[in-house]
Tab-separated table of C-alpha atoms and ligand atoms in Angstrom:
chain	number	residue	atom	x	y	z
A	23	UNK	CA	-145.716	-193.237	-114.693
A	24	UNK	CA	-143.211	-191.347	-112.535
A	25	UNK	CA	-144.958	-188.225	-111.292
A	26	UNK	CA	-141.966	-187.054	-109.212
A	27	UNK	CA	-139.769	-186.085	-112.127
A	28	UNK	CA	-137.698	-182.935	-111.622
A	29	UNK	CA	-135.815	-181.088	-114.354
A	30	UNK	CA	-132.448	-182.752	-115.047
A	31	UNK	CA	-129.458	-181.126	-113.358
A	32	UNK	CA	-126.686	-179.355	-115.264
A	33	UNK	CA	-123.913	-181.846	-116.041
A	34	UNK	CA	-120.441	-181.025	-117.261
A	35	UNK	CA	-116.790	-180.381	-116.498
A	36	UNK	CA	-116.255	-179.645	-112.810
A	37	UNK	CA	-112.448	-179.679	-112.895
A	38	UNK	CA	-109.734	-179.996	-115.551
A	39	UNK	CA	-105.952	-180.382	-115.336
A	40	UNK	CA	-103.129	-181.438	-117.634
A	41	UNK	CA	-99.646	-182.955	-117.667
A	42	UNK	CA	-97.026	-183.322	-120.367
A	43	UNK	CA	-93.537	-184.718	-120.941
A	44	UNK	CA	-90.537	-183.447	-118.963
A	45	UNK	CA	-88.670	-182.259	-122.080
A	46	UNK	CA	-89.310	-179.978	-125.031
A	47	UNK	CA	-87.623	-179.623	-128.383
A	48	UNK	CA	-87.830	-176.480	-130.504
A	49	UNK	CA	-88.994	-177.408	-133.994
A	50	UNK	CA	-86.125	-175.331	-135.411
A	51	UNK	CA	-83.968	-178.333	-134.369
A	52	UNK	CA	-85.999	-180.612	-136.638
A	53	UNK	CA	-86.036	-178.014	-139.407
A	54	UNK	CA	-82.224	-178.160	-139.335
A	55	UNK	CA	-82.192	-181.946	-139.801
A	56	UNK	CA	-84.924	-181.815	-142.482
A	57	UNK	CA	-83.208	-178.956	-144.335
A	58	UNK	CA	-86.300	-176.697	-144.303
A	59	UNK	CA	-87.010	-173.196	-142.953
A	60	UNK	CA	-88.237	-173.215	-139.307
A	61	UNK	CA	-91.131	-171.115	-140.668
A	62	UNK	CA	-92.531	-174.264	-142.303
A	63	UNK	CA	-93.300	-175.551	-138.796
A	64	UNK	CA	-93.794	-172.260	-136.903
A	65	UNK	CA	-96.122	-170.779	-139.524
A	66	UNK	CA	-97.042	-173.596	-141.965
A	67	UNK	CA	-98.033	-176.062	-139.220
A	68	UNK	CA	-98.533	-173.522	-136.417
A	69	UNK	CA	-96.194	-175.446	-134.109
A	70	UNK	CA	-93.225	-174.075	-132.203
A	71	UNK	CA	-92.193	-176.941	-129.893
A	72	UNK	CA	-93.090	-180.484	-129.009
A	73	UNK	CA	-93.026	-182.279	-125.656
A	74	UNK	CA	-90.779	-185.315	-125.320
A	75	UNK	CA	-91.326	-187.700	-122.402
A	76	UNK	CA	-88.413	-188.495	-120.076
A	77	UNK	CA	-87.121	-192.080	-120.056
A	78	UNK	CA	-89.339	-192.866	-117.044
A	79	UNK	CA	-92.553	-191.247	-118.330
A	80	UNK	CA	-95.363	-192.682	-120.467
A	81	UNK	CA	-99.140	-192.391	-120.889
A	82	UNK	CA	-99.735	-193.811	-117.389
A	83	UNK	CA	-97.412	-191.424	-115.549
A	84	UNK	CA	-98.748	-188.408	-117.473
A	85	UNK	CA	-102.361	-189.500	-116.831
A	86	UNK	CA	-101.760	-189.938	-113.106
A	87	UNK	CA	-99.974	-186.575	-112.925
A	88	UNK	CA	-102.901	-184.861	-114.691
A	89	UNK	CA	-105.524	-186.498	-112.452
A	90	UNK	CA	-103.688	-186.161	-109.106
A	91	UNK	CA	-104.597	-182.492	-108.395
A	92	UNK	CA	-108.239	-183.249	-109.196
A	93	UNK	CA	-108.377	-186.119	-106.705
A	94	UNK	CA	-106.481	-184.003	-104.189
A	95	UNK	CA	-109.092	-181.248	-104.476
A	96	UNK	CA	-112.286	-183.332	-104.641
A	97	UNK	CA	-111.382	-186.603	-102.931
A	98	UNK	CA	-112.739	-189.850	-104.370
A	99	UNK	CA	-115.833	-190.544	-102.238
A	100	UNK	CA	-118.260	-189.796	-105.082
A	101	UNK	CA	-116.066	-191.211	-107.863
A	102	UNK	CA	-117.570	-194.319	-109.470
A	103	UNK	CA	-115.884	-194.522	-112.877
A	104	UNK	CA	-112.518	-193.845	-114.536
A	105	UNK	CA	-112.573	-193.680	-118.348
A	106	UNK	CA	-109.071	-193.756	-119.890
A	107	UNK	CA	-108.900	-192.626	-123.522
A	108	UNK	CA	-105.773	-193.319	-125.548
A	109	UNK	CA	-104.540	-194.455	-128.934
A	110	UNK	CA	-101.002	-195.179	-127.747
A	111	UNK	CA	-101.942	-197.931	-125.295
A	112	UNK	CA	-99.211	-199.769	-123.396
A	113	UNK	CA	-101.088	-203.096	-123.295
A	114	UNK	CA	-103.506	-204.900	-125.588
A	115	UNK	CA	-105.607	-206.179	-122.702
A	116	UNK	CA	-105.201	-204.331	-119.415
A	117	UNK	CA	-106.511	-200.781	-119.171
A	118	UNK	CA	-103.826	-198.174	-118.480
A	119	UNK	CA	-106.426	-196.702	-116.128
A	120	UNK	CA	-105.969	-199.580	-113.672
A	121	UNK	CA	-102.355	-198.513	-113.030
A	122	UNK	CA	-103.577	-194.937	-112.532
A	123	UNK	CA	-106.264	-196.201	-110.141
A	124	UNK	CA	-103.552	-197.696	-107.901
A	125	UNK	CA	-101.147	-194.755	-108.169
A	126	UNK	CA	-103.918	-192.357	-107.085
A	127	UNK	CA	-105.136	-194.634	-104.277
A	128	UNK	CA	-108.706	-194.747	-105.616
A	129	UNK	CA	-111.344	-196.913	-103.880
A	130	UNK	CA	-111.938	-200.466	-105.154
A	131	UNK	CA	-115.627	-199.676	-105.725
A	132	UNK	CA	-114.748	-197.866	-108.972
A	133	UNK	CA	-115.082	-199.179	-112.551
A	134	UNK	CA	-112.097	-198.559	-114.861
A	135	UNK	CA	-111.965	-199.005	-118.627
A	136	UNK	CA	-109.866	-197.890	-121.612
A	137	UNK	CA	-111.428	-196.504	-124.804
A	138	UNK	CA	-109.921	-196.361	-128.302
A	139	UNK	CA	-110.807	-194.621	-131.569
A	140	UNK	CA	-107.752	-192.639	-132.598
A	141	UNK	CA	-107.829	-189.034	-131.364
A	142	UNK	CA	-111.613	-189.096	-130.802
A	143	UNK	CA	-112.083	-191.454	-127.835
A	144	UNK	CA	-111.836	-188.874	-125.018
A	145	UNK	CA	-114.950	-187.248	-126.474
A	146	UNK	CA	-116.806	-190.563	-126.360
A	147	UNK	CA	-115.592	-190.862	-122.753
A	148	UNK	CA	-116.918	-187.396	-121.932
A	149	UNK	CA	-120.332	-188.206	-123.395
A	150	UNK	CA	-120.484	-191.576	-121.585
A	151	UNK	CA	-119.473	-189.796	-118.370
A	152	UNK	CA	-122.204	-187.180	-118.798
A	153	UNK	CA	-124.800	-189.933	-119.287
A	154	UNK	CA	-123.671	-191.750	-116.124
A	155	UNK	CA	-123.815	-188.547	-114.088
A	156	UNK	CA	-127.218	-187.592	-115.517
A	157	UNK	CA	-128.504	-190.998	-114.375
A	158	UNK	CA	-127.086	-190.536	-110.885
A	159	UNK	CA	-126.092	-186.930	-110.108
A	160	UNK	CA	-124.435	-188.001	-106.852
A	161	UNK	CA	-121.728	-189.844	-108.804
A	162	UNK	CA	-118.696	-188.341	-110.495
A	163	UNK	CA	-116.617	-189.701	-113.384
A	164	UNK	CA	-112.927	-189.116	-114.045
A	165	UNK	CA	-112.164	-188.868	-117.775
A	166	UNK	CA	-108.476	-189.048	-118.700
A	167	UNK	CA	-107.015	-188.589	-122.181
A	168	UNK	CA	-103.321	-189.456	-122.441
A	169	UNK	CA	-101.121	-190.057	-125.469
A	170	UNK	CA	-97.585	-190.075	-126.791
A	171	UNK	CA	-97.756	-189.300	-130.532
A	172	UNK	CA	-95.161	-191.240	-132.509
A	173	UNK	CA	-94.629	-191.271	-136.262
A	174	UNK	CA	-91.842	-192.774	-138.317
A	175	UNK	CA	-88.576	-190.882	-137.823
A	176	UNK	CA	-87.535	-188.628	-140.708
A	177	UNK	CA	-91.066	-188.764	-142.179
A	178	UNK	CA	-93.076	-185.580	-142.870
A	179	UNK	CA	-95.274	-186.467	-139.895
A	180	UNK	CA	-92.372	-186.495	-137.390
A	181	UNK	CA	-92.633	-182.734	-136.638
A	182	UNK	CA	-96.269	-183.321	-135.582
A	183	UNK	CA	-95.390	-185.600	-132.659
A	184	UNK	CA	-95.964	-184.589	-129.027
A	185	UNK	CA	-97.130	-185.921	-125.662
A	186	UNK	CA	-99.722	-184.896	-123.109
A	187	UNK	CA	-102.600	-185.840	-120.838
A	188	UNK	CA	-105.770	-184.050	-119.762
A	189	UNK	CA	-107.917	-185.185	-116.830
A	190	UNK	CA	-111.485	-183.933	-116.337
A	191	UNK	CA	-113.931	-184.513	-113.518
A	192	UNK	CA	-117.491	-184.814	-114.834
A	193	UNK	CA	-120.156	-183.942	-112.271
A	194	UNK	CA	-123.606	-182.451	-111.747
A	195	UNK	CA	-123.701	-178.685	-111.123
A	196	UNK	CA	-120.212	-178.338	-112.656
A	197	UNK	CA	-117.888	-175.460	-111.753
A	198	UNK	CA	-116.441	-174.894	-115.246
A	199	UNK	CA	-118.587	-175.934	-118.223
A	200	UNK	CA	-122.190	-177.103	-118.559
A	201	UNK	CA	-122.543	-179.546	-121.454
A	202	UNK	CA	-125.519	-178.940	-123.727
A	203	UNK	CA	-127.438	-182.069	-124.671
A	204	UNK	CA	-127.340	-181.831	-128.487
A	205	UNK	CA	-124.452	-183.713	-130.068
A	206	UNK	CA	-123.657	-184.494	-133.695
A	207	UNK	CA	-121.795	-187.634	-134.721
A	208	UNK	CA	-120.222	-188.966	-137.924
A	209	UNK	CA	-118.436	-192.198	-138.867
A	210	UNK	CA	-116.829	-193.284	-142.113
A	211	UNK	CA	-114.362	-196.135	-142.724
A	212	UNK	CA	-111.268	-194.404	-144.134
A	213	UNK	CA	-107.564	-195.402	-143.984
A	214	UNK	CA	-106.002	-192.041	-143.195
A	215	UNK	CA	-104.140	-193.059	-140.045
A	216	UNK	CA	-103.808	-196.351	-138.171
A	217	UNK	CA	-101.306	-198.368	-136.155
A	218	UNK	CA	-101.164	-202.130	-136.805
A	219	UNK	CA	-100.236	-204.380	-133.855
A	220	UNK	CA	-96.742	-205.022	-135.233
A	221	UNK	CA	-95.838	-201.339	-135.422
A	222	UNK	CA	-94.724	-198.945	-132.670
A	223	UNK	CA	-95.459	-195.938	-134.850
A	224	UNK	CA	-98.604	-194.858	-136.645
A	225	UNK	CA	-98.997	-195.183	-140.414
A	226	UNK	CA	-100.453	-192.019	-141.868
A	227	UNK	CA	-101.584	-190.674	-145.205
A	228	UNK	CA	-101.140	-187.048	-144.141
A	229	UNK	CA	-102.964	-185.321	-146.993
A	230	UNK	CA	-105.885	-187.784	-146.851
A	231	UNK	CA	-106.113	-187.244	-143.070
A	232	UNK	CA	-106.588	-183.509	-143.609
A	233	UNK	CA	-109.452	-183.947	-146.085
A	234	UNK	CA	-111.010	-186.792	-144.041
A	235	UNK	CA	-110.898	-184.528	-140.966
A	236	UNK	CA	-112.664	-181.708	-142.805
A	237	UNK	CA	-115.347	-184.022	-144.260
A	238	UNK	CA	-115.990	-185.560	-140.844
A	239	UNK	CA	-116.264	-182.196	-139.090
A	240	UNK	CA	-118.760	-181.030	-141.692
A	241	UNK	CA	-120.829	-184.205	-141.206
A	242	UNK	CA	-120.746	-183.978	-137.405
A	243	UNK	CA	-121.758	-180.308	-137.507
A	244	UNK	CA	-124.733	-181.073	-139.798
A	245	UNK	CA	-125.895	-183.811	-137.420
A	246	UNK	CA	-125.433	-181.485	-134.403
A	247	UNK	CA	-127.618	-178.848	-136.049
A	248	UNK	CA	-130.292	-181.363	-137.053
A	249	UNK	CA	-130.554	-182.404	-133.396
A	250	UNK	CA	-131.153	-178.921	-132.048
A	251	UNK	CA	-127.559	-177.706	-131.753
A	252	UNK	CA	-126.778	-173.995	-131.851
A	253	UNK	CA	-126.367	-172.046	-135.082
A	254	UNK	CA	-122.780	-171.262	-136.161
A	255	UNK	CA	-123.422	-167.591	-135.380
A	256	UNK	CA	-124.486	-168.435	-131.804
A	257	UNK	CA	-121.114	-170.008	-130.932
A	258	UNK	CA	-118.480	-167.760	-129.337
A	259	UNK	CA	-115.477	-170.117	-129.445
A	260	UNK	CA	-114.573	-173.325	-131.225
A	261	UNK	CA	-112.238	-175.993	-129.833
A	262	UNK	CA	-111.007	-178.286	-132.595
A	263	UNK	CA	-108.794	-181.365	-132.453
A	264	UNK	CA	-105.319	-179.928	-133.076
A	265	UNK	CA	-102.822	-182.451	-134.525
A	266	UNK	CA	-101.020	-179.204	-135.381
A	267	UNK	CA	-102.655	-175.872	-134.626
A	268	UNK	CA	-102.896	-174.733	-138.259
A	269	UNK	CA	-105.267	-177.696	-138.770
A	270	UNK	CA	-107.836	-176.023	-136.500
A	271	UNK	CA	-107.609	-172.812	-138.524
A	272	UNK	CA	-107.977	-174.724	-141.794
A	273	UNK	CA	-110.927	-176.748	-140.472
A	274	UNK	CA	-112.682	-173.681	-139.095
A	275	UNK	CA	-112.337	-171.772	-142.366
A	276	UNK	CA	-113.577	-174.883	-144.201
A	277	UNK	CA	-116.623	-175.302	-141.934
A	278	UNK	CA	-117.499	-171.592	-142.119
A	279	UNK	CA	-117.291	-171.641	-145.919
A	280	UNK	CA	-119.430	-174.774	-146.193
A	281	UNK	CA	-122.093	-173.069	-144.043
A	282	UNK	CA	-121.964	-169.816	-145.992
A	283	UNK	CA	-120.884	-167.841	-142.907
A	284	UNK	CA	-120.361	-164.126	-143.450
A	285	UNK	CA	-117.555	-163.914	-140.897
A	286	UNK	CA	-114.288	-162.660	-142.365
A	287	UNK	CA	-111.141	-164.814	-142.355
A	288	UNK	CA	-109.696	-162.533	-139.635
A	289	UNK	CA	-112.800	-162.999	-137.473
A	290	UNK	CA	-112.703	-166.759	-137.981
A	291	UNK	CA	-108.981	-167.006	-137.168
A	292	UNK	CA	-109.520	-164.855	-134.050
A	293	UNK	CA	-112.058	-167.419	-132.816
A	294	UNK	CA	-109.397	-170.143	-132.936
A	295	UNK	CA	-106.256	-168.310	-131.841
A	296	UNK	CA	-106.979	-168.365	-128.053
A	297	UNK	CA	-107.350	-172.178	-128.196
A	298	UNK	CA	-103.923	-172.868	-129.706
A	299	UNK	CA	-101.445	-171.670	-127.047
A	300	UNK	CA	-100.864	-175.012	-125.313
A	301	UNK	CA	-100.979	-177.328	-128.336
A	302	UNK	CA	-98.560	-175.061	-130.215
A	303	UNK	CA	-95.988	-175.820	-127.492
A	304	UNK	CA	-96.896	-179.444	-126.676
A	305	UNK	CA	-97.378	-180.868	-130.164
A	306	UNK	CA	-99.958	-183.510	-130.976
A	307	UNK	CA	-101.330	-185.158	-127.857
A	308	UNK	CA	-103.917	-187.120	-129.872
A	309	UNK	CA	-106.931	-187.712	-127.532
A	310	UNK	CA	-105.955	-184.850	-125.223
A	311	UNK	CA	-105.505	-182.162	-127.870
A	312	UNK	CA	-109.112	-180.906	-128.144
A	313	UNK	CA	-109.241	-180.571	-124.333
A	314	UNK	CA	-105.864	-178.811	-124.242
A	315	UNK	CA	-107.488	-176.370	-126.665
A	316	UNK	CA	-110.261	-175.855	-124.085
A	317	UNK	CA	-107.761	-175.410	-121.265
A	318	UNK	CA	-105.765	-172.813	-123.202
A	319	UNK	CA	-108.991	-170.909	-123.903
A	320	UNK	CA	-110.119	-171.062	-120.259
A	321	UNK	CA	-106.676	-169.958	-119.008
A	322	UNK	CA	-106.688	-166.936	-121.359
A	323	UNK	CA	-107.422	-163.342	-120.339
A	324	UNK	CA	-110.947	-163.162	-121.750
A	325	UNK	CA	-113.856	-163.536	-119.293
A	326	UNK	CA	-115.814	-166.415	-120.828
A	327	UNK	CA	-118.714	-166.467	-118.365
A	328	UNK	CA	-121.929	-167.475	-120.153
A	329	UNK	CA	-120.182	-167.965	-123.501
A	330	UNK	CA	-120.922	-170.952	-125.727
A	331	UNK	CA	-118.001	-173.150	-126.798
A	332	UNK	CA	-118.414	-175.688	-129.596
A	333	UNK	CA	-116.134	-178.743	-129.725
A	334	UNK	CA	-115.137	-180.444	-132.969
A	335	UNK	CA	-113.478	-183.715	-132.079
A	336	UNK	CA	-111.919	-185.900	-134.790
A	337	UNK	CA	-110.282	-189.329	-134.729
A	338	UNK	CA	-108.804	-190.796	-137.884
A	339	UNK	CA	-110.323	-193.942	-139.186
A	340	UNK	CA	-112.692	-191.932	-138.884
A	341	UNK	CA	-115.128	-190.684	-136.244
A	342	UNK	CA	-116.071	-187.090	-135.421
A	343	UNK	CA	-118.366	-185.525	-132.870
A	344	UNK	CA	-119.618	-181.979	-132.404
A	345	UNK	CA	-121.116	-180.779	-129.126
A	346	UNK	CA	-121.246	-177.570	-127.122
A	347	UNK	CA	-121.176	-176.205	-123.615
A	348	UNK	CA	-121.768	-172.973	-121.698
A	349	UNK	CA	-119.087	-171.569	-119.387
A	350	UNK	CA	-120.286	-171.341	-115.787
A	351	UNK	CA	-120.132	-168.215	-113.613
A	352	UNK	CA	-117.109	-168.257	-111.295
A	353	UNK	CA	-115.265	-170.802	-113.471
A	354	UNK	CA	-111.914	-169.088	-112.953
A	355	UNK	CA	-111.764	-170.091	-109.308
A	356	UNK	CA	-111.668	-173.756	-110.420
A	357	UNK	CA	-108.669	-173.242	-112.759
A	358	UNK	CA	-104.909	-173.561	-112.174
A	359	UNK	CA	-103.868	-171.129	-114.912
A	360	UNK	CA	-100.536	-169.934	-113.480
A	361	UNK	CA	-99.398	-173.469	-112.700
A	362	UNK	CA	-100.440	-174.607	-116.188
A	363	UNK	CA	-98.344	-171.939	-117.896
A	364	UNK	CA	-95.402	-172.578	-115.559
A	365	UNK	CA	-95.495	-176.304	-116.355
A	366	UNK	CA	-94.805	-175.629	-120.036
A	367	UNK	CA	-91.866	-173.345	-119.248
A	368	UNK	CA	-90.406	-175.770	-116.698
A	369	UNK	CA	-89.707	-178.493	-119.298
A	370	UNK	CA	-86.050	-179.204	-120.051
A	371	UNK	CA	-84.920	-178.048	-123.487
A	372	UNK	CA	-83.353	-180.920	-125.476
A	373	UNK	CA	-81.488	-180.811	-128.780
A	374	UNK	CA	-82.065	-183.104	-131.735
A	375	UNK	CA	-79.419	-185.644	-130.658
A	376	UNK	CA	-80.876	-186.037	-127.148
A	377	UNK	CA	-84.417	-186.221	-128.539
A	378	UNK	CA	-83.430	-189.009	-130.970
A	379	UNK	CA	-81.741	-190.886	-128.132
A	380	UNK	CA	-84.882	-190.612	-125.939
A	381	UNK	CA	-87.048	-191.996	-128.765
A	382	UNK	CA	-84.717	-194.935	-129.392
A	383	UNK	CA	-84.575	-195.685	-125.704
A	384	UNK	CA	-88.363	-195.562	-125.288
A	385	UNK	CA	-88.815	-198.013	-128.171
A	386	UNK	CA	-86.510	-200.601	-126.566
A	387	UNK	CA	-88.154	-200.193	-123.123
A	388	UNK	CA	-91.355	-201.706	-124.462
A	389	UNK	CA	-89.649	-204.812	-125.791
A	390	UNK	CA	-87.130	-205.804	-123.123
A	391	UNK	CA	-87.116	-206.055	-119.344
A	392	UNK	CA	-85.204	-203.042	-118.080
A	393	UNK	CA	-84.852	-200.471	-115.309
A	394	UNK	CA	-85.659	-196.940	-116.362
A	395	UNK	CA	-83.246	-194.192	-115.290
A	396	UNK	CA	-84.594	-191.655	-112.794
A	397	UNK	CA	-85.283	-188.526	-114.826
A	398	UNK	CA	-88.808	-187.192	-114.364
A	399	UNK	CA	-89.746	-184.516	-111.845
A	400	UNK	CA	-93.428	-185.542	-112.175
A	401	UNK	CA	-95.179	-187.189	-109.207
A	402	UNK	CA	-95.195	-190.717	-110.718
A	403	UNK	CA	-92.651	-192.665	-112.747
A	404	UNK	CA	-92.380	-195.699	-114.985
A	405	UNK	CA	-89.684	-197.676	-113.144
A	406	UNK	CA	-89.161	-200.347	-115.794
A	407	UNK	CA	-90.356	-203.762	-116.947
A	408	UNK	CA	-89.847	-206.974	-114.960
A	409	UNK	CA	-91.053	-210.255	-116.470
A	410	UNK	CA	-93.226	-208.304	-118.918
A	411	UNK	CA	-94.862	-206.492	-115.987
A	412	UNK	CA	-94.685	-202.705	-116.186
A	413	UNK	CA	-93.652	-201.132	-112.889
A	414	UNK	CA	-95.069	-197.770	-111.792
A	415	UNK	CA	-94.291	-195.942	-108.563
A	416	UNK	CA	-94.474	-192.522	-106.926
A	417	UNK	CA	-91.313	-190.629	-107.902
A	418	UNK	CA	-90.583	-190.076	-104.213
A	419	UNK	CA	-90.392	-193.886	-103.619
B	515	COA	N1	-92.919	-170.802	-144.476
B	515	COA	C1	-94.234	-170.844	-144.167
B	515	COA	N2	-95.032	-171.892	-144.492
B	515	COA	C2	-94.472	-172.933	-145.136
B	515	COA	C3	-93.108	-172.950	-145.484
B	515	COA	C4	-92.308	-171.811	-145.108
B	515	COA	N3	-91.009	-171.755	-145.396
B	515	COA	N4	-92.845	-174.105	-146.131
B	515	COA	C5	-94.025	-174.790	-146.186
B	515	COA	N5	-95.006	-174.084	-145.591
B	515	COA	C6	-96.403	-174.449	-145.383
B	515	COA	C7	-97.061	-175.124	-146.561
B	515	COA	O1	-97.504	-174.191	-147.517
B	515	COA	C8	-98.204	-175.845	-145.859
B	515	COA	O2	-99.240	-174.950	-145.561
B	515	COA	P1	-100.703	-175.098	-146.244
B	515	COA	O3	-101.147	-176.511	-145.998
B	515	COA	O4	-101.529	-174.108	-145.482
B	515	COA	O5	-100.497	-174.804	-147.678
B	515	COA	C9	-97.604	-176.246	-144.525
B	515	COA	O6	-96.435	-175.438	-144.360
B	515	COA	C10	-97.194	-177.697	-144.438
B	515	COA	O7	-96.408	-177.969	-145.564
B	515	COA	P2	-96.574	-179.357	-146.358
B	515	COA	O8	-95.583	-179.351	-147.468
B	515	COA	O9	-98.012	-179.630	-146.655
B	515	COA	O10	-96.081	-180.326	-145.187
B	515	COA	P3	-95.678	-181.843	-145.238
B	515	COA	O11	-96.119	-182.482	-146.497
B	515	COA	O12	-94.247	-181.913	-144.877
B	515	COA	O13	-96.528	-182.484	-144.039
B	515	COA	C11	-98.502	-183.035	-142.788
B	515	COA	C12	-97.639	-181.909	-143.356
B	515	COA	C13	-99.535	-182.435	-141.846
B	515	COA	C14	-99.240	-183.753	-143.919
B	515	COA	C15	-97.611	-184.044	-142.021
B	515	COA	O14	-96.929	-183.385	-140.988
B	515	COA	C16	-98.393	-185.210	-141.455
B	515	COA	O15	-98.636	-186.192	-142.127
B	515	COA	N6	-98.740	-185.159	-140.129
B	515	COA	C17	-99.452	-186.237	-139.452
B	515	COA	C18	-100.920	-186.342	-139.837
B	515	COA	C19	-101.756	-185.239	-139.328
B	515	COA	O16	-101.425	-184.567	-138.378
B	515	COA	N7	-102.964	-185.092	-139.936
B	515	COA	C20	-103.902	-184.070	-139.564
B	515	COA	C21	-105.313	-184.537	-139.532
B	515	COA	S1	-105.587	-185.713	-138.234
């Protein structure tokens, strides 16, 4: 028996940063083409804009851009693992994380792997990362969630596209959020959203996906509670997966009702509102969206020190997980709030015609060898495809 056991160290999110596409389209542009009121998207879906990648951006360039400031700040001496979560992978075999590993100049003594389960897999990555760090608190793990959300053009799902990446450094004695150990999980085989190998866009049964999401969240919460998780009333903020921000409001009302919470609708909505600011302007970023909700909350005016945040992560198909964390004292000094807000404003505004052209162009880039035009102002670019080999380089090259 080991008689030298010490209490396990706090493990959690030590740094967090994001990146998104170079362009943005106001959803009023889509409302015009669809012949509906902009309010359907602004109010009905809770979305005002969506990010559109430049011709030389994709999940790899966004992931590297999100992770670069983290590596710059912390170095890579303690980094042992990169977990890349995505559901819009650019290869059936090679992990997108391996390209990021080279672009960031990471050491060879690092394991890299890609994880997939619709919008959920970054949460699996975070839990796997926490377990690795708990086993060896000297090591750190880089978790990256990066996705370009694509649905069939002119379908009802098109206004819920978007693009973004979040990178998180998981470490012992974290600067931002200590993860609590209780987690609740839920899996059920349901065909609400999937993307067969032959298709560049996802197939979705939108209404089924909303009810499957709510069922899964309820199941994950029940499991979280049965494993010692906090009571609903003990949670200060809730970060939900946000395919569109209204979904988080719907899910939160649904969960509260199922638990018999006495909180009013206004109180419930106020718990979600501070988590929606970034997703409302980026659109669906699939795996990244629940962590963009966290980043928006952290970057807000409220002092969150010591507060408990619950996470409700959902991935169609379907898997959900509920877990929680406590915000660490001094967390603000680890944030990049001004730069985060400025990044959203700095995107180039495109109209519907330019947006449609960018989508068409991106679809052909995956099929044919081609050079990509120089467009992005991000630190890394997708230069094109040569002999079926994707080429990535620093934008300054
Ligand atoms: N002003 C304000 N609200 C309006 C409006 C207007 N002029 N017109 C419509 N709305 C509201 C509707 O009442 C509805 O709100 P409610 O659900 O709270 O009642 C909302 O806007 C959306 O309208 P709806 O007709 O349901 O939209 P849709 O059928 O065109 O598509 C989705 C909505 C979400 C199903 C579709 O975008 C989709 O499939 N998205 C991808 C899948 C997805 O994101 N799933 C989420 C779980 S993962």
